[in-house]
Structures are given as C-alpha cells and as structure tokens.
C-alpha cells in the first residue's frame, strides 16, 4: 500500500521509492531495498504498477514505475480498509476512557 | 496476469530476457544509490526471480530428475516395482476399460436413443423374414425400420468358388447403413431403396477386416465382380471396422441386400431356417413412448402366424434400446454381477500390491538414511525430503501406469477374444481410459509412497550424524508400521491365494467332461404341446424309416436346457435329487454307461422303476448295491448309471433320478445320426418333417451348439479368474520376497557380529526365521479366515465356488510359507557367504 501510495504523485525508480517512503514517513519507516525490490516485482506481476525506462534527474537511465488504473483502484480499496481498521484500533485504544464518562 | 507471466517464465528465451532486464535495472540503481545502500544485490535478484518463476515446479523437476537417477542406480528394485505395480494397475485398468466399452461407450450409430430392437421372446430371439414383413406392415410406431438376417454358421457363402474360403454373410435392408449413419471406407453402401427389390443388380459390400486380411488391401476391389456362392455379385464398397452389425458374435465379412437371399442361396429356404437370426430394429416415433409402442406391437405379434406363447408371458414383446446396447435388464444385471464378483478381487490385488511396494520403499528408505541425512544437513527442509521421496514413487507409478496401459490394451483384447460377444465392440482407449490411468497413478502413488515418505521424513534426520545414519535406521527398523505392513502383506497374500486356489478348484471341476456324448446328437423340440403324443409318435415313425438315423429317444426337458427343480428326501434332507423323465433309449443315445442293472423296460411296468446316477446311489446306499432297493417313495431302483451333467456342464452335483417318460411328458426328441456327416442334413430334414406335421416353427439343432452356449460364459469367467489367480500368486510371492529379504539385508551388521562372535550359520538362519514366526503365523491365520469369508461373500453374490477344503487351504498356506522361508533364507545365506569383514565395515 505504501509503495502504491508513493507512486500516486509521480513515477519513481526503485531506489527513489525507498527514499520517498523514508522521507514521507518523517524518516520513521525505512524499507530495505532487499524487501522492496521483490515487492515491486510482485506488484508488477499483479498489474498494479507498470515500468518503463526513462532518464533520471541525474541524467542516468533508470526504470521508472508508475501506477496503473487497476493499481489506483486497488489502492483506493486498500486505503479505505486500512482507515476502517485504524479507526477501529483507535476506538479500542480510546475505549476505556470513553467508558468512564 | 501473474499465471501467464509465470507460464512464460518457463520458456528459456523469456527467462533470459527477464533476467537481462533485471540485471540492467539493478546495475542502473547501483549507480544512482549510495554505496552499500542497496544491500546484497545477489540475494535481491534471487528473491525477485521467485516472482516470475514457479520455484516449487522447478524443485519438483529437480526431484524427478534426481529420483530418476536414483532409480536407474537400483535397477532390480525399479524393475520389480514397475512390473508389480503395472500388473496391479493394469488389471484394474483392464477391468475398468471393459466396463467402459460395455457400458459407457455409446454404440457407434446415429441417434442411439431412438433406435430399438424388437425382441420377441417366444421365437428364440429370431424372426423369419415373413414375420418381419408382417410386423413392419402392421405397425405405425416406427418412423423407420431396418432389418437384418444372420445365417447359421454352416451357411457361409463361398468366395470366388473356393470351397475353403467361406465368409459370414449378413443380409440387411437397403436403408441399413443410412439409418445407422455409417459412411463407407471406400466406394458406396446400399442407400437406395431400389436394392429392396429382388431383381435389382446384385451387389455386396465387404468388411475392412476382410479387405485387409484376405484381399491385401486391394485398392481396385471396389467395382469388381466376384462370385459369391458361384453367383456374380458386384462389390460396391467397404465398411469400416467394428461398424455395420448391431449384434455380437462373428463380424460379418460381407453385407448383401436382404432381397438377395434367394439369389445367393438359390432354391433353398435358407431364410426360413429356424437357426437364421432375423432381427427387426426400428426408430421410435418421438411422440410414442416405449411402453405404448410395446403394447401396440404386442397386439400385432399376437396375430402373427407361427408365434406360440411359450409360457404365457405377459411381456413377450420387448423393445431393447440401442443406447443400452440392446441389452435386456436381466442381461445388464448379469454383467454387473460378474463385475461385482471380479472388481473387489482386482481392487484387493491393487491394495496388496501397494502394501507390498510401500513396504519395499520403506525398507529401501531405511537403507538410504545416509544419503537422506546428507541432504538434510545441506539444508533440505523436511517437506522437501518428503516431496522428494514422493516424487520417486510418482515416477515409479507413472512408468507403471504406462505399463498398465499396455497390459490393459492386450487384456481387453484377450477378454474380447474369449468372450466373443465383445469382438465387434470398439475396444480402443478413450478419455475415460486416460482418466482411469491418471487416477490409478495418483492412487498408487498415495498408496505406495505416502506412508514411507511420512515415516522417514518425520524422523529427526540431523540425529545420528556420527554413525552414518545407523541409529535412525535401527530406529526405523523397529517401527511398528513395518511389522504391521509385513503382517498385512502376508495376510493379504494368504487371502488372495486362498481365493485364487478356490477359484482354481472351481475351474478344475468345471472342466470335467460332461459325462455324456454331446457330439453328433440332434435335439428336436416343439414348444406347442397339445396333441403332442400323436405328433411325436408320427415323427418317430418317420425317423425310424430313415436309414441315416441310428436311434431316437424322447425326453421331457432337453439336456442342458432344463430348469433345475431340486427335491429333497423327506427322511434325509441332505439328499438332493432331480427327477428326469426319459425313455430307456436316452442312455444309449447319450452314451451314458450303466454301472449296475439295466434300463427300465416294459416288464417293469407297475413297480415304478427308476435309475439313479452314481453319486446319488453312493450317497444313499454307500458301497452296497442299490439294485432292487426302494428310493423313498419315488420308486424301485433298477439301474445305476455313470454321473452326467445334464443340467449344466459346470454343475458339481449329479443327483439324477431317471424315471420312465409318460406320454403327457413328451417335450422333445434326441436323434442320433449314424454318421457324423449326416447331422447337418438331418437337422434340415427333421425341421422340414416337423413343419409338415403341424406347420409350426420347430427348434431343431445340434446338442453341441447348446453345449457350446452353456460353457461359453463359464469359459470367459474361467479365463478371467484363472489370470487373476495367477497374478495374485505372482504379486504375493514377489511382495513377500522383497520385504523379507530387505528385512534381512538391514540386519547385515548384526549377522556379521554374530558370526564374528562364533555363531554357526545354521543358528543365524534359524534366528532370522524365528523372528518372523509370530507375525507371519498370525497373519496367515487371519488371511486364511479372511479368504474363506471372501469366498463365502462371492458365493452369496452369485459366484460359483467349491466349498473350502483342507487340501486347498494347506496348499495356499504352504505356498506363502515357502515364499517367506525362501525369501528369508536366500539373503541370509548370501550375507553369511560374503566375507565377514566386509559385512562389518559396510
């Protein structure tokens, strides 16, 4: 989900995705490239992302990944599921204080 | 999406492209990222590869290749395993294929659902051409009718005038091939109603088989003129094999239009012969139900000339469906009964085969602990080892399934050859056979491989790393499964052998000569009984004047045709007997010899004279003479004759009480020709005479034909059962030998130590045998009891079994004992003979 979310804004190459997640989570989530790369391949297999060779800002050739329509749909679905789950957790965690009132 | 990509990944070119692309990408990223930021790229690549490959598939392939190598290294085990399993699977496959061709495969005709055979029970299953005409003209239940006429065996046509080259001729109506949807292999078939006229140009079509085997596939045969029975006939086409006839038995060589019967057999009344089998088939109109059609036909049949109702049956007209291969419900039940008797037996053989092999594989696994431990030490997961062991069994099972297909191919043909009714059935394999084969491979793999793989795989393979796996081997050697498997195997083998031995005994009894001369005797019967005494006396008078006739005898029930009515003595219910009213000449005609006394004569009148069969006399009077003694209230014994199987050739009791024939009992006549060569001519003459006497359809035939009919079923069953019994014996012995000898091989070390410590060879052999005594003897007792129970169950389900007797049981038990002892002693001696130091260091 994180990878898909990162690609919503712009297409990125493998290393760029890792960096983007790292920075957008205020450096609290660090994904090792060793886990990220096979994950990218799996997402590509499922047809949620697409890849293309492009020239990077450093003027080097790199494979850029972008979100596909199916990927967008999936992200949307997963996002709402996550929100539901997260809010449920929040409710449970905040539960005792609510009961006291 | 992912599935197709993975599938593409199986192609080497695709795989290389993907690999190149990935390496390129990783290289480019390495240039962008900081040093060491990406971690171990080799590992990354390996993980990524999994996403487009089926790793399990590749390891499976590795396992299969590896197991193939291992199997090649132990050819003895591999060959035994494959052969035994091939037999086990092949037998079941043969049987399933028989069920397939007999029941499941549709008859190769157009619209088999609407095609029916008009079966009229009281005319011996056949109709004269006149009767067929009449039926056809008087009914409106069919949208079309087709007719066929099969001539008796001695009415073959000659080919090109050569008296030795005779062909089965099959006369059919002109619409035959068209209605059945049969296309010619070459040329054309009769498809023009003009051929229904007797004056149409004479034509014939021949069978593909005849064309191939006798005419050398001569391409110019179509259109040529040949002489059939010295009559010029033009061959217009060739019928593809297994088509063109709707009845079992001999395949026709040549088809001729029905209208040409009189042309080919000029001047004869061949079509009216009672042994010619005319058949009428019809296509039921869609709006008429089978029951209604039957009722309407019934009304027509009642008015037909020459049809007598034999027993006043209500349902004497039956419409048998093509979709059921024209089998009556009773015949279908009969076939299912045979299957019901045989299928459990073949399945039992498969189960025991699997148990045998499972034991062998387990024993082998024990011997291979060292190798498996190395694999485990190199990092193979337990599941991987189990999978590898299963892959080995699966390879065996697959090879065995191939062998089984070959076995089934010939097995089905053999069965078809023995049971001639199947000869024309299309025996080829179809998708169902394939499904059976795959299913049996899976079942065999599971049955053979699962238990050993699990038992070995669940052991802690890391254990015993110092002793070459010996500790685990010994541990496995002691597992209870091995004991249970061995016992189960011996018990199963015993059971199979007992059943097989009983079958062989039964066969032996079936093959005893019938005790009377059935060759060169004519049976004449008349189903219509009023005024019978006068009719038969007239016929006898006429035959007495015929110089070709040696003697005649009247009877009530024809030999081999009667229904058994077994009575029991009131004073001793164990004594069974059958009353058989006959004339005194009966014994002379059938050459049944007198052991004591003489046939009843006019002088005996008034004192109820009877003649007993030998076994009945012995049962009642023992060794003392029966002559002059009363047989309960049935009569006074005047003679004792040798046993004769008058009821059926395979009966194993002969409790005949022959009584004098009263006039009201006259049912038919036996005629003994002076010379054998006279018989066929006499059959025709007697038929003619009988027709002249009362113009009804008589049945005159050779007793030999009845005999062949009666033994055919038994012969088929006997052939099947005999091969089953032989297979059971082979599988049992192989299994026991394999297991016990492996058991001994595992204990080489122990034997070596014992010998080194001074044990004598004899005592070592005894020791090896001693350890088998308990499991084997318990298993044998269980097996024999089981065998007797199985035999009883078969018997209760219509199988014919001789009662279990001591010699049979002893024979079965001895065979198993010998197999066990042999397979224990031979390997032990081999170990003992080899140099002791080698044994210990191995």
mmCIF file with all atom_site columns, C-alpha atoms in Angstrom, chain A:
data_model
loop_
_atom_site.group_PDB
_atom_site.id
_atom_site.type_symbol
_atom_site.label_atom_id
_atom_site.label_alt_id
_atom_site.label_comp_id
_atom_site.label_asym_id
_atom_site.label_entity_id
_atom_site.label_seq_id
_atom_site.pdbx_PDB_ins_code
_atom_site.Cartn_x
_atom_site.Cartn_y
_atom_site.Cartn_z
_atom_site.occupancy
_atom_site.B_iso_or_equiv
_atom_site.pdbx_formal_charge
_atom_site.auth_seq_id
_atom_site.auth_comp_id
_atom_site.auth_asym_id
_atom_site.auth_atom_id
_atom_site.pdbx_PDB_model_num
ATOM 1   C CA . UNK A 1 1   ? 0.000   0.000  0.000   1.00 0.00 ? 1   UNK A CA 1
ATOM 2   C CA . UNK A 1 2   ? 2.829   2.312  0.889   1.00 0.00 ? 2   UNK A CA 1
ATOM 3   C CA . UNK A 1 3   ? 4.520   1.702  -2.441  1.00 0.00 ? 3   UNK A CA 1
ATOM 4   C CA . UNK A 1 4   ? 1.324   2.319  -4.369  1.00 0.00 ? 4   UNK A CA 1
ATOM 5   C CA . UNK A 1 5   ? 0.648   5.499  -2.372  1.00 0.00 ? 5   UNK A CA 1
ATOM 6   C CA . UNK A 1 6   ? 4.131   6.777  -3.102  1.00 0.00 ? 6   UNK A CA 1
ATOM 7   C CA . UNK A 1 7   ? 3.589   6.282  -6.828  1.00 0.00 ? 7   UNK A CA 1
ATOM 8   C CA . UNK A 1 8   ? 0.316   8.267  -6.847  1.00 0.00 ? 8   UNK A CA 1
ATOM 9   C CA . UNK A 1 9   ? 2.216   11.555 -7.062  1.00 0.00 ? 9   UNK A CA 1
ATOM 10  C CA . UNK A 1 10  ? 4.802   10.693 -9.693  1.00 0.00 ? 10  UNK A CA 1
ATOM 11  C CA . UNK A 1 11  ? 6.592   7.772  -11.317 1.00 0.00 ? 11  UNK A CA 1
ATOM 12  C CA . UNK A 1 12  ? 9.750   6.777  -9.457  1.00 0.00 ? 12  UNK A CA 1
ATOM 13  C CA . UNK A 1 13  ? 12.560  4.270  -9.851  1.00 0.00 ? 13  UNK A CA 1
ATOM 14  C CA . UNK A 1 14  ? 13.188  1.522  -7.290  1.00 0.00 ? 14  UNK A CA 1
ATOM 15  C CA . UNK A 1 15  ? 15.669  3.417  -5.204  1.00 0.00 ? 15  UNK A CA 1
ATOM 16  C CA . UNK A 1 16  ? 13.557  6.579  -5.405  1.00 0.00 ? 16  UNK A CA 1
ATOM 17  C CA . UNK A 1 17  ? 10.571  4.743  -3.949  1.00 0.00 ? 17  UNK A CA 1
ATOM 18  C CA . UNK A 1 18  ? 12.590  3.601  -0.931  1.00 0.00 ? 18  UNK A CA 1
ATOM 19  C CA . UNK A 1 19  ? 13.830  7.116  -0.367  1.00 0.00 ? 19  UNK A CA 1
ATOM 20  C CA . UNK A 1 20  ? 10.380  8.633  -0.834  1.00 0.00 ? 20  UNK A CA 1
ATOM 21  C CA . UNK A 1 21  ? 8.790   6.320  1.746   1.00 0.00 ? 21  UNK A CA 1
ATOM 22  C CA . UNK A 1 22  ? 11.634  7.065  4.113   1.00 0.00 ? 22  UNK A CA 1
ATOM 23  C CA . UNK A 1 23  ? 11.224  10.818 3.811   1.00 0.00 ? 23  UNK A CA 1
ATOM 24  C CA . UNK A 1 24  ? 7.425   10.965 3.645   1.00 0.00 ? 24  UNK A CA 1
ATOM 25  C CA . UNK A 1 25  ? 7.170   8.973  6.887   1.00 0.00 ? 25  UNK A CA 1
ATOM 26  C CA . UNK A 1 26  ? 9.390   11.537 8.582   1.00 0.00 ? 26  UNK A CA 1
ATOM 27  C CA . UNK A 1 27  ? 12.207  9.021  8.453   1.00 0.00 ? 27  UNK A CA 1
ATOM 28  C CA . UNK A 1 28  ? 10.363  6.650  10.786  1.00 0.00 ? 28  UNK A CA 1
ATOM 29  C CA . UNK A 1 29  ? 9.862   3.897  8.186   1.00 0.00 ? 29  UNK A CA 1
ATOM 30  C CA . UNK A 1 30  ? 12.969  2.599  6.477   1.00 0.00 ? 30  UNK A CA 1
ATOM 31  C CA . UNK A 1 31  ? 12.383  -0.080 3.877   1.00 0.00 ? 31  UNK A CA 1
ATOM 32  C CA . UNK A 1 32  ? 15.327  -2.171 2.902   1.00 0.00 ? 32  UNK A CA 1
ATOM 33  C CA . UNK A 1 33  ? 15.887  -2.367 -0.789  1.00 0.00 ? 33  UNK A CA 1
ATOM 34  C CA . UNK A 1 34  ? 16.183  -6.143 -0.416  1.00 0.00 ? 34  UNK A CA 1
ATOM 35  C CA . UNK A 1 35  ? 12.491  -6.379 0.522   1.00 0.00 ? 35  UNK A CA 1
ATOM 36  C CA . UNK A 1 36  ? 11.288  -3.547 -1.657  1.00 0.00 ? 36  UNK A CA 1
ATOM 37  C CA . UNK A 1 37  ? 12.567  -4.813 -4.963  1.00 0.00 ? 37  UNK A CA 1
ATOM 38  C CA . UNK A 1 38  ? 10.843  -8.260 -4.920  1.00 0.00 ? 38  UNK A CA 1
ATOM 39  C CA . UNK A 1 39  ? 7.683   -6.463 -3.708  1.00 0.00 ? 39  UNK A CA 1
ATOM 40  C CA . UNK A 1 40  ? 7.863   -4.172 -6.738  1.00 0.00 ? 40  UNK A CA 1
ATOM 41  C CA . UNK A 1 41  ? 8.180   -7.192 -8.977  1.00 0.00 ? 41  UNK A CA 1
ATOM 42  C CA . UNK A 1 42  ? 5.150   -8.774 -7.364  1.00 0.00 ? 42  UNK A CA 1
ATOM 43  C CA . UNK A 1 43  ? 3.080   -5.605 -7.804  1.00 0.00 ? 43  UNK A CA 1
ATOM 44  C CA . UNK A 1 44  ? 4.148   -5.512 -11.403 1.00 0.00 ? 44  UNK A CA 1
ATOM 45  C CA . UNK A 1 45  ? 3.114   -9.133 -11.823 1.00 0.00 ? 45  UNK A CA 1
ATOM 46  C CA . UNK A 1 46  ? -0.310  -8.313 -10.437 1.00 0.00 ? 46  UNK A CA 1
ATOM 47  C CA . UNK A 1 47  ? -0.626  -5.497 -12.924 1.00 0.00 ? 47  UNK A CA 1
ATOM 48  C CA . UNK A 1 48  ? -0.963  -2.732 -10.341 1.00 0.00 ? 48  UNK A CA 1
ATOM 49  C CA . UNK A 1 49  ? 2.173   -0.935 -11.458 1.00 0.00 ? 49  UNK A CA 1
ATOM 50  C CA . UNK A 1 50  ? 3.873   -0.571 -14.759 1.00 0.00 ? 50  UNK A CA 1
ATOM 51  C CA . UNK A 1 51  ? 7.502   0.153  -15.615 1.00 0.00 ? 51  UNK A CA 1
ATOM 52  C CA . UNK A 1 52  ? 9.389   1.999  -18.318 1.00 0.00 ? 52  UNK A CA 1
ATOM 53  C CA . UNK A 1 53  ? 12.966  3.011  -18.926 1.00 0.00 ? 53  UNK A CA 1
ATOM 54  C CA . UNK A 1 54  ? 13.485  6.762  -18.532 1.00 0.00 ? 54  UNK A CA 1
ATOM 55  C CA . UNK A 1 55  ? 16.286  9.245  -17.877 1.00 0.00 ? 55  UNK A CA 1
ATOM 56  C CA . UNK A 1 56  ? 16.628  10.278 -14.236 1.00 0.00 ? 56  UNK A CA 1
ATOM 57  C CA . UNK A 1 57  ? 17.247  13.784 -12.887 1.00 0.00 ? 57  UNK A CA 1
ATOM 58  C CA . UNK A 1 58  ? 20.914  12.800 -12.562 1.00 0.00 ? 58  UNK A CA 1
ATOM 59  C CA . UNK A 1 59  ? 20.830  12.116 -16.283 1.00 0.00 ? 59  UNK A CA 1
ATOM 60  C CA . UNK A 1 60  ? 21.057  8.378  -15.876 1.00 0.00 ? 60  UNK A CA 1
ATOM 61  C CA . UNK A 1 61  ? 18.909  5.674  -17.369 1.00 0.00 ? 61  UNK A CA 1
ATOM 62  C CA . UNK A 1 62  ? 16.591  4.062  -14.789 1.00 0.00 ? 62  UNK A CA 1
ATOM 63  C CA . UNK A 1 63  ? 13.441  2.025  -14.749 1.00 0.00 ? 63  UNK A CA 1
ATOM 64  C CA . UNK A 1 64  ? 10.535  4.125  -13.594 1.00 0.00 ? 64  UNK A CA 1
ATOM 65  C CA . UNK A 1 65  ? 7.435   2.607  -12.033 1.00 0.00 ? 65  UNK A CA 1
ATOM 66  C CA . UNK A 1 66  ? 4.008   4.200  -12.362 1.00 0.00 ? 66  UNK A CA 1
ATOM 67  C CA . UNK A 1 67  ? 0.592   3.337  -11.007 1.00 0.00 ? 67  UNK A CA 1
ATOM 68  C CA . UNK A 1 68  ? -1.868  1.666  -13.397 1.00 0.00 ? 68  UNK A CA 1
ATOM 69  C CA . UNK A 1 69  ? -5.641  2.111  -13.333 1.00 0.00 ? 69  UNK A CA 1
ATOM 70  C CA . UNK A 1 70  ? -6.039  -1.257 -11.616 1.00 0.00 ? 70  UNK A CA 1
ATOM 71  C CA . UNK A 1 71  ? -3.407  -0.188 -9.109  1.00 0.00 ? 71  UNK A CA 1
ATOM 72  C CA . UNK A 1 72  ? -5.286  3.012  -8.349  1.00 0.00 ? 72  UNK A CA 1
ATOM 73  C CA . UNK A 1 73  ? -8.469  1.102  -7.745  1.00 0.00 ? 73  UNK A CA 1
ATOM 74  C CA . UNK A 1 74  ? -6.710  -1.346 -5.514  1.00 0.00 ? 74  UNK A CA 1
ATOM 75  C CA . UNK A 1 75  ? -5.016  1.436  -3.565  1.00 0.00 ? 75  UNK A CA 1
ATOM 76  C CA . UNK A 1 76  ? -8.342  3.142  -3.022  1.00 0.00 ? 76  UNK A CA 1
ATOM 77  C CA . UNK A 1 77  ? -9.894  -0.038 -1.728  1.00 0.00 ? 77  UNK A CA 1
ATOM 78  C CA . UNK A 1 78  ? -6.972  -0.887 0.488   1.00 0.00 ? 78  UNK A CA 1
ATOM 79  C CA . UNK A 1 79  ? -6.811  2.641  1.792   1.00 0.00 ? 79  UNK A CA 1
ATOM 80  C CA . UNK A 1 80  ? -10.411 2.635  2.946   1.00 0.00 ? 80  UNK A CA 1
ATOM 81  C CA . UNK A 1 81  ? -9.944  -0.780 4.520   1.00 0.00 ? 81  UNK A CA 1
ATOM 82  C CA . UNK A 1 82  ? -6.919  0.468  6.338   1.00 0.00 ? 82  UNK A CA 1
ATOM 83  C CA . UNK A 1 83  ? -8.773  3.544  7.567   1.00 0.00 ? 83  UNK A CA 1
ATOM 84  C CA . UNK A 1 84  ? -11.548 1.379  8.908   1.00 0.00 ? 84  UNK A CA 1
ATOM 85  C CA . UNK A 1 85  ? -9.052  -0.863 10.629  1.00 0.00 ? 85  UNK A CA 1
ATOM 86  C CA . UNK A 1 86  ? -7.055  2.030  12.047  1.00 0.00 ? 86  UNK A CA 1
ATOM 87  C CA . UNK A 1 87  ? -10.126 3.792  13.381  1.00 0.00 ? 87  UNK A CA 1
ATOM 88  C CA . UNK A 1 88  ? -11.301 0.554  14.963  1.00 0.00 ? 88  UNK A CA 1
ATOM 89  C CA . UNK A 1 89  ? -7.924  0.229  16.698  1.00 0.00 ? 89  UNK A CA 1
ATOM 90  C CA . UNK A 1 90  ? -8.186  3.846  17.815  1.00 0.00 ? 90  UNK A CA 1
ATOM 91  C CA . UNK A 1 91  ? -11.649 3.235  19.201  1.00 0.00 ? 91  UNK A CA 1
ATOM 92  C CA . UNK A 1 92  ? -10.456 0.182  21.116  1.00 0.00 ? 92  UNK A CA 1
ATOM 93  C CA . UNK A 1 93  ? -7.438  2.008  22.470  1.00 0.00 ? 93  UNK A CA 1
ATOM 94  C CA . UNK A 1 94  ? -9.541  5.011  23.445  1.00 0.00 ? 94  UNK A CA 1
ATOM 95  C CA . UNK A 1 95  ? -12.317 2.723  24.693  1.00 0.00 ? 95  UNK A CA 1
ATOM 96  C CA . UNK A 1 96  ? -11.671 2.680  28.490  1.00 0.00 ? 96  UNK A CA 1
ATOM 97  C CA . UNK A 1 97  ? -11.599 6.463  28.796  1.00 0.00 ? 97  UNK A CA 1
ATOM 98  C CA . UNK A 1 98  ? -14.882 6.680  26.827  1.00 0.00 ? 98  UNK A CA 1
ATOM 99  C CA . UNK A 1 99  ? -16.496 4.137  29.129  1.00 0.00 ? 99  UNK A CA 1
ATOM 100 C CA . UNK A 1 100 ? -15.557 6.155  32.235  1.00 0.00 ? 100 UNK A CA 1
ATOM 101 C CA . UNK A 1 101 ? -17.572 9.082  31.029  1.00 0.00 ? 101 UNK A CA 1
#
